[in-house]
Coordinates of C-alpha atoms and ligand atoms in Angstrom, one line a residue:
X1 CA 0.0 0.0 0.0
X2 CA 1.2 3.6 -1.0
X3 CA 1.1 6.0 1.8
X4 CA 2.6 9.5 2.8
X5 CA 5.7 8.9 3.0
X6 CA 7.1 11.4 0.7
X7 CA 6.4 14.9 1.3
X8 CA 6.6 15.0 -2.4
X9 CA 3.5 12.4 -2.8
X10 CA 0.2 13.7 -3.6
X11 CA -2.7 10.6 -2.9
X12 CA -5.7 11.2 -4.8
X13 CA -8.8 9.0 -3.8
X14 CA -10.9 8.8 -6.9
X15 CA -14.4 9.1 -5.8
X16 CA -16.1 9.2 -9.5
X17 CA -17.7 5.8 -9.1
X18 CA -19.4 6.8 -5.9
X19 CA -19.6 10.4 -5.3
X20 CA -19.4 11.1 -9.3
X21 CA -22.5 8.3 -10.2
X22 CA -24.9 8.8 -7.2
X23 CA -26.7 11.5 -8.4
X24 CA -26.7 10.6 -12.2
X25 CA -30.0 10.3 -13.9
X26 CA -28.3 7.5 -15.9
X27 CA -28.0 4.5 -13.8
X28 CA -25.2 2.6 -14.8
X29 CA -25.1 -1.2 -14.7
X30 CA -22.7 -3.6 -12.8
X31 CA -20.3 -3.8 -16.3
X32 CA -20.2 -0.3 -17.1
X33 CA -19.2 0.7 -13.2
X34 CA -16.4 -2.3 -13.6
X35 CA -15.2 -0.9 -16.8
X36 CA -14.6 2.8 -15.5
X37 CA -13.0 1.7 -11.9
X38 CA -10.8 -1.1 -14.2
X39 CA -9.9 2.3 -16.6
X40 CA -9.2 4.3 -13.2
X41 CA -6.8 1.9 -12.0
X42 CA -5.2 1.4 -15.7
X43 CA -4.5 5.5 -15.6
X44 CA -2.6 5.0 -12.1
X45 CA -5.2 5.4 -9.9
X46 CA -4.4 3.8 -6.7
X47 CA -7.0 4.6 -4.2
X48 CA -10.5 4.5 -5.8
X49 CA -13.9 4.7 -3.6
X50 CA -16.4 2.6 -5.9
X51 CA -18.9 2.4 -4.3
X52 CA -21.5 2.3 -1.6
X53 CA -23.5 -0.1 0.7
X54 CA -26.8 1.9 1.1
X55 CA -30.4 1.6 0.6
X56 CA -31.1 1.2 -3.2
X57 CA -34.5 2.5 -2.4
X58 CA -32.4 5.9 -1.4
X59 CA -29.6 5.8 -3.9
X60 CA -30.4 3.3 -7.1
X61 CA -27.4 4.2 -8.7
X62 CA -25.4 2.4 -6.1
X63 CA -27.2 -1.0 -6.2
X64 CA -25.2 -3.8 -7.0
X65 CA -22.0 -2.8 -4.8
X66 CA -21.6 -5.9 -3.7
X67 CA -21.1 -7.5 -7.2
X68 CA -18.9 -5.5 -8.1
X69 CA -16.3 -5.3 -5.3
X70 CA -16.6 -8.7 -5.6
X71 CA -15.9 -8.9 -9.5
X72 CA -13.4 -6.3 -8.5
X73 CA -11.5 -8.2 -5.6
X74 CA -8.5 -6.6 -4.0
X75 CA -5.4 -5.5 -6.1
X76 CA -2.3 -5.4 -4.5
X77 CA -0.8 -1.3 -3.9
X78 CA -4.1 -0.4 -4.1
X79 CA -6.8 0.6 -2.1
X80 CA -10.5 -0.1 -3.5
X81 CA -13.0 1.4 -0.9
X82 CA -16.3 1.7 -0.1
X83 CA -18.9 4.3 2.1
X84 CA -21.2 2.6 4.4
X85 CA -24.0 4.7 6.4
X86 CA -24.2 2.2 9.0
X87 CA -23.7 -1.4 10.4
X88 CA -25.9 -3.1 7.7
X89 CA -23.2 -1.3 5.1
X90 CA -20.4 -2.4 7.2
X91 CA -21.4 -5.9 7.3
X92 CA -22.4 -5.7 3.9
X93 CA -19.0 -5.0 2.8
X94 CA -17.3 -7.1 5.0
X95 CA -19.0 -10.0 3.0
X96 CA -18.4 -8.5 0.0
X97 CA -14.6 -8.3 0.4
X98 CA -13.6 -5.0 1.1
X99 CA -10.9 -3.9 3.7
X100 CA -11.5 0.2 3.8
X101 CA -14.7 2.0 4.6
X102 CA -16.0 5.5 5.0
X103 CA -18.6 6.5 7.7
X104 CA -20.1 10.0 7.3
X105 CA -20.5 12.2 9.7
X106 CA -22.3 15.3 8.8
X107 CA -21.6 18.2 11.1
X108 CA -25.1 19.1 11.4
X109 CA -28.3 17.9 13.1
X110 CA -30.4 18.2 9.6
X111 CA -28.0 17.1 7.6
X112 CA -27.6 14.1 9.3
X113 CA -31.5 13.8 9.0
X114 CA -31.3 14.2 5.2
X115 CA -29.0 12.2 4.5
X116 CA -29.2 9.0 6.6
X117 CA -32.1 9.9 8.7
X118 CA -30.1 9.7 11.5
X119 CA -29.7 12.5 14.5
X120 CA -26.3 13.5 15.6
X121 CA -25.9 11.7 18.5
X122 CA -27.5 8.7 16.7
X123 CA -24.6 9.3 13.4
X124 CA -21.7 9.5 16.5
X125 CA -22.8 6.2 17.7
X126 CA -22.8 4.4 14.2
X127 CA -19.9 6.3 13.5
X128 CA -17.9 5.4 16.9
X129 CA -19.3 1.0 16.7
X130 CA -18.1 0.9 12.7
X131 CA -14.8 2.5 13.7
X132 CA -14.2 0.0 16.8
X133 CA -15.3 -3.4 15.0
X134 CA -13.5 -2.0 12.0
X135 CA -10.0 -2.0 14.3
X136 CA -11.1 -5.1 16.2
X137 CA -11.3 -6.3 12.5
X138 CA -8.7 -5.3 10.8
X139 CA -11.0 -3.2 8.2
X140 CA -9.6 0.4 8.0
X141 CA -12.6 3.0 8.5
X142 CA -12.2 6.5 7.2
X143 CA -14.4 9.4 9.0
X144 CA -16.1 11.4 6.6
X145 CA -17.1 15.3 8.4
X146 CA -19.7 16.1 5.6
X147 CA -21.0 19.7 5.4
X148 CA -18.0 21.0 7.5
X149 CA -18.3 24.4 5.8
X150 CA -21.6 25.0 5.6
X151 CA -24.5 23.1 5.6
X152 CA -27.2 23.6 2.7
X153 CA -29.8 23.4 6.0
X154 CA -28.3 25.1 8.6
X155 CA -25.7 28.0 6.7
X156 CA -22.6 28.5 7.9
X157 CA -21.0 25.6 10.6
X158 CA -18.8 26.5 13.6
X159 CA -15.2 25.5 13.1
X160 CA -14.8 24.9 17.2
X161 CA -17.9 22.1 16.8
X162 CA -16.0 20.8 13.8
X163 CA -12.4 20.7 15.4
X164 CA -15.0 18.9 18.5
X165 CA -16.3 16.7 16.2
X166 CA -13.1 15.5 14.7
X167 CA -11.2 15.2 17.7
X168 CA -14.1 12.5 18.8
X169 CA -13.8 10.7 15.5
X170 CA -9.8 10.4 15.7
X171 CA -10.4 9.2 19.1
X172 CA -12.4 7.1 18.1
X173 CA -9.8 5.6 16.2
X174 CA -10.5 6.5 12.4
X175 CA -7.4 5.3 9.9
X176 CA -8.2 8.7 8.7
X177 CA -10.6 12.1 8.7
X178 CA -12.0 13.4 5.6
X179 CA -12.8 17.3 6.0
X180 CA -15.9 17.0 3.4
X181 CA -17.2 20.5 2.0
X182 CA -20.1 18.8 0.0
X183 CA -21.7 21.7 -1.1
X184 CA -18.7 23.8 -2.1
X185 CA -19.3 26.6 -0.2
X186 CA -15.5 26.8 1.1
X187 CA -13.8 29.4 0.6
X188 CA -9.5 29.0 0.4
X189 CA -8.8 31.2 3.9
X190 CA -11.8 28.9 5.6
X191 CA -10.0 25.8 4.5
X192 CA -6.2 26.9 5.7
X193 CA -7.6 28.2 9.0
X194 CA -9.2 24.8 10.1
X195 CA -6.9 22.3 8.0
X196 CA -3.8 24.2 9.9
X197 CA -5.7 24.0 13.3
X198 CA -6.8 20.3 12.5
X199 CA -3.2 19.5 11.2
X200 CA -1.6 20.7 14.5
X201 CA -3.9 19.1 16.8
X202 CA -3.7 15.6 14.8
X203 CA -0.9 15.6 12.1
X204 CA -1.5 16.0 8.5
X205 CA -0.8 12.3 7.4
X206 CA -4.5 11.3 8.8
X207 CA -6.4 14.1 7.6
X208 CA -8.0 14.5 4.0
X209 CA -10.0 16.7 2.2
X210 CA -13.0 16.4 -0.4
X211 CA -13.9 19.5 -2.0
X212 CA -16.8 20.1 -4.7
X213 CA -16.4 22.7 -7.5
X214 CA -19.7 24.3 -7.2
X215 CA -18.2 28.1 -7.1
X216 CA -14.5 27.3 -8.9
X217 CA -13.1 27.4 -5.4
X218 CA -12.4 24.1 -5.8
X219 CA -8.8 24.0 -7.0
X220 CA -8.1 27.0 -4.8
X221 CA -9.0 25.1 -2.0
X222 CA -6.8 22.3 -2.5
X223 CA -4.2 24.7 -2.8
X224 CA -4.8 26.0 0.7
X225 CA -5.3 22.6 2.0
X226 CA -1.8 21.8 0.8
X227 CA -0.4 24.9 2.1
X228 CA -1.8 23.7 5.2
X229 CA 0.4 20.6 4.9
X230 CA -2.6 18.0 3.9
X231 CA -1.6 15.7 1.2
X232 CA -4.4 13.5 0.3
X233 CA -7.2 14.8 -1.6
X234 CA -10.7 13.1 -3.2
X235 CA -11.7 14.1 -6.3
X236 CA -13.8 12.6 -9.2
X237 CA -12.7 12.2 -12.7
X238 CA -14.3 14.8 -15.3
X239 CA -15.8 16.6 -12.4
X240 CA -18.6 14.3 -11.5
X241 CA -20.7 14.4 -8.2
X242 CA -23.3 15.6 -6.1
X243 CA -25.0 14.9 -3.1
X244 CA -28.5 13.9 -3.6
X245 CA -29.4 15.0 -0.4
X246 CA -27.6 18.0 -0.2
X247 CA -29.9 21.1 -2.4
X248 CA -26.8 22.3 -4.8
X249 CA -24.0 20.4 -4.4
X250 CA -22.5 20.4 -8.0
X251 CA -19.6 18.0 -8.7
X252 CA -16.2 17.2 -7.0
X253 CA -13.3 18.9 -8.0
X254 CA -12.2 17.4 -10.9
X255 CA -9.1 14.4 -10.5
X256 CA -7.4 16.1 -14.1
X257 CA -7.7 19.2 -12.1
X258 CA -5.8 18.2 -9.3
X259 CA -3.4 16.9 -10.6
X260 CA -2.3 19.2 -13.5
X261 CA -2.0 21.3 -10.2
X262 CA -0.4 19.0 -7.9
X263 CA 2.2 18.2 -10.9
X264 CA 2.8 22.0 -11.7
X265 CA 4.0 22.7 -7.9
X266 CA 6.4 19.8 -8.0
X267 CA 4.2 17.3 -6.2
X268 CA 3.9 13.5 -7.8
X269 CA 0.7 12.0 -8.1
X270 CA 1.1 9.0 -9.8
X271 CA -1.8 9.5 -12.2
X272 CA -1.1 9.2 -16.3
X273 CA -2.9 12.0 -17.8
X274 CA -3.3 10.8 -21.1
X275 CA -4.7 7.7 -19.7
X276 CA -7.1 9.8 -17.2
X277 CA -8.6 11.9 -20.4
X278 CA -9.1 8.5 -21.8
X279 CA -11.5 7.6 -19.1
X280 CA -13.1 11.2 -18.9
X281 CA -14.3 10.3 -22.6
X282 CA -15.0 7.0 -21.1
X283 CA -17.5 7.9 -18.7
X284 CA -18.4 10.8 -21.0
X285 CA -19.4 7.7 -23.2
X286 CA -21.7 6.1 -20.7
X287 CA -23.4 8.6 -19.2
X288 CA -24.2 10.3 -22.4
X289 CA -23.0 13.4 -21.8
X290 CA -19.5 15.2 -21.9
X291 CA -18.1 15.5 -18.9
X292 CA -14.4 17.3 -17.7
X293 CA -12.6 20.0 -15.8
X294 CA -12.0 23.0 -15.5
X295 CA -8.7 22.7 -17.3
X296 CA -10.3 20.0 -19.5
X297 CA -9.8 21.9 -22.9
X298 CA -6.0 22.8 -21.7
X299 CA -5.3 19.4 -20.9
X300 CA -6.7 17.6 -23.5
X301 CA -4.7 19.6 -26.2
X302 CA -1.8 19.6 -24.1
X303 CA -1.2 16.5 -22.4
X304 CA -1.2 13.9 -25.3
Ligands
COA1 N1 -27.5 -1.2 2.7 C1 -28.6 -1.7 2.1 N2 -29.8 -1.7 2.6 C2 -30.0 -1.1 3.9 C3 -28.9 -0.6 4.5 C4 -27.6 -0.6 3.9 N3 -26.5 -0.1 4.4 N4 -29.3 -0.1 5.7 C5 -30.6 -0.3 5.8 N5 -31.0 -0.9 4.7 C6 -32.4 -1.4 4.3 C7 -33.0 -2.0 5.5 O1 -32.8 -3.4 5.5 C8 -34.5 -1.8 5.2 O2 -34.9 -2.6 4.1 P1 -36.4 -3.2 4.1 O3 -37.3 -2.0 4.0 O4 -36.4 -4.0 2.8 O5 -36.5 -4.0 5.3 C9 -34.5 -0.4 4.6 O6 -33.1 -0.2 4.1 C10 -34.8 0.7 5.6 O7 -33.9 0.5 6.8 P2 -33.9 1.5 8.0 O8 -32.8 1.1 8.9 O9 -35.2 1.9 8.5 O10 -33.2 2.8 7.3 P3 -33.8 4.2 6.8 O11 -35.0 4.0 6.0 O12 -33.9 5.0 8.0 O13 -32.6 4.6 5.8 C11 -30.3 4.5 5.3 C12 -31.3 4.8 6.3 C13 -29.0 4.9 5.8 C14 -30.3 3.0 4.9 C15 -30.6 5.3 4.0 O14 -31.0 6.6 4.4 C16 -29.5 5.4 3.0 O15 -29.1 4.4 2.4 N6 -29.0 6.6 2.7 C17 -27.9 6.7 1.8 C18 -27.2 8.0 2.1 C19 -26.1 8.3 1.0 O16 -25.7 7.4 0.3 N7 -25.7 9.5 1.0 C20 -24.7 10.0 0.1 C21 -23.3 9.8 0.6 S1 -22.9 10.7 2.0
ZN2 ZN1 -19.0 14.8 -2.0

């Protein structure tokens, strides 16, 4: 398994096949979704969320998980993950092969509601029993803070009730925390101001961040995350996402995006780019629609 060891090392978790396809009107089928996570890892990809173990009734587009991290099995240096809202998703994916899963926490009471119909206390308790049966298990479990900017609900959230919130969830004993602004309401001097207070209270190497492009303050928020020291980012290729919960949320910040900039400063990645525009037209392919970047005209007449 890669890892942070080099300050020099960017890790991208490629969250297209969840994040990206959740809130697609086109539902794609169990072939089509092992296609695009099999093109992901040919273009370098090494961490890749594809999936997640949820009620079909609430998400259809992630039915069929199961199958396909089966079909997918586990690949050596790689890290093939899944999000699970509660136990039922935690056993689910236990069966089903995987070693890493994501909780989500949302940092507010509605949210939570919305999302997994859930209260707060109610989310810290799944949160807290998949964390400790995923160490007593030897399953890594990533805590997701969702809304942990602002919440589409509630508006702006406190950053002392986040740093709280996170400090229970590390304590908990999460392989890592995911600072989630699902809406993309961030703006760059938020994002330094709690990554650097989150950094110092729990060193960079466990934190992440997930940003969505909604107000193209996406790619200036990575840049203030990694000013802040953090060095593992998700993103979705072509810019796919959305939270079909959250009113809004437009897509993730785009993976070509991230790392033309990650490369520019002198950071590695990993990722071909040639290879990643492939799977851009890929997915444009599937979903009917073309999809990309910011930088996606740029890139694709520059990085052949
Ligand atoms: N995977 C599959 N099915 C699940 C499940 C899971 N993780 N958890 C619960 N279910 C099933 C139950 O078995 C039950 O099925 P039944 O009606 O056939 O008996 C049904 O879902 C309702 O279960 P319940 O525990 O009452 O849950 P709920 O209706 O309160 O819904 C969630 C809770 C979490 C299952 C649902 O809100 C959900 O899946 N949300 C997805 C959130 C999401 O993906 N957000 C985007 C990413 S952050
Ligand atoms: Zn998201």
């Amino acid at each position: 398994m890669t890892d942070t060891g080099s300050a020099d090392k960017v890790i991208i978790n490629e969250v297209g096949p969840r994040d990206g396809l959740q809130s697609q009107d086109v539902e794609l089928g169990l072939e089509q979704r092992f296609q695009f996570v099999e093109a992901l890892l040919g273009a370098g990809l090494e961490h890749i969320e594809m999936g997640s173990f949820v009620s079909p009734r609430a998400v259809p587009q992630m039915a069929g998980t199961g199958d396909l991290a089966r079909r997918l099995g586990q690949r050596a240096g790689t890290q093939l993950s899944a999000l699970v809202p509660n136990m039922k998703g935690y056993e689910l994916a236990c069966e089903a092969g995987v070693d890493t899963v994501a909780v989500v926490v949302s940092a507010t009471e509605t949210m939570n509601q919305k999302n997994i119909n859930l209260s707060m206390d109610e989310t810290m308790q799944v949160a807290q029993a998949v964390i400790e049966r995923g160490s007593a298990e030897g399953v890594r479990v990533q805590a997701y803070l969702a809304v942990a900017f602002e919440c589409p609900f509630e508006g702006l959230v406190d950053s002392g009730y986040v740093r709280a919130l996170a400090a229970q969830l590390m304590e908990y004993g999460a392989s890592e925390l995911v600072i989630a602004d699902t809406i993309g309401a961030a703006n760059p001097g938020q994002v330094k101001h709690l990554m650097t207070a989150l950094a110092d209270e729990h060193g960079a190497a466990r934190l992440a961040c997930h940003f969505h492009d909604t107000r193209a303050l996406g790619l200036a928020n990575v840049y203030a995350a990694l000013e802040s020291g953090i060095r593992r980012f998700d993103s979705s290729v072509g810019g796919l996402g959305g939270c079909p919960f959250a009113p809004g949320a437009k897509g993730n910040v785009a993976t070509e995006d991230v790392v033309m900039l990650c490369e520019q400063l002198g950071y590695t990645t990993g990722v071909d780019m040639p290879a990643l525009l492939n799977v851009v037209d890929l997915i444009s392919d599937m979903l009917g629609r073309p999809q990309g970047g910011r930088a996606h005209y740029w890139l694709s007449r520059n990085a052949a």
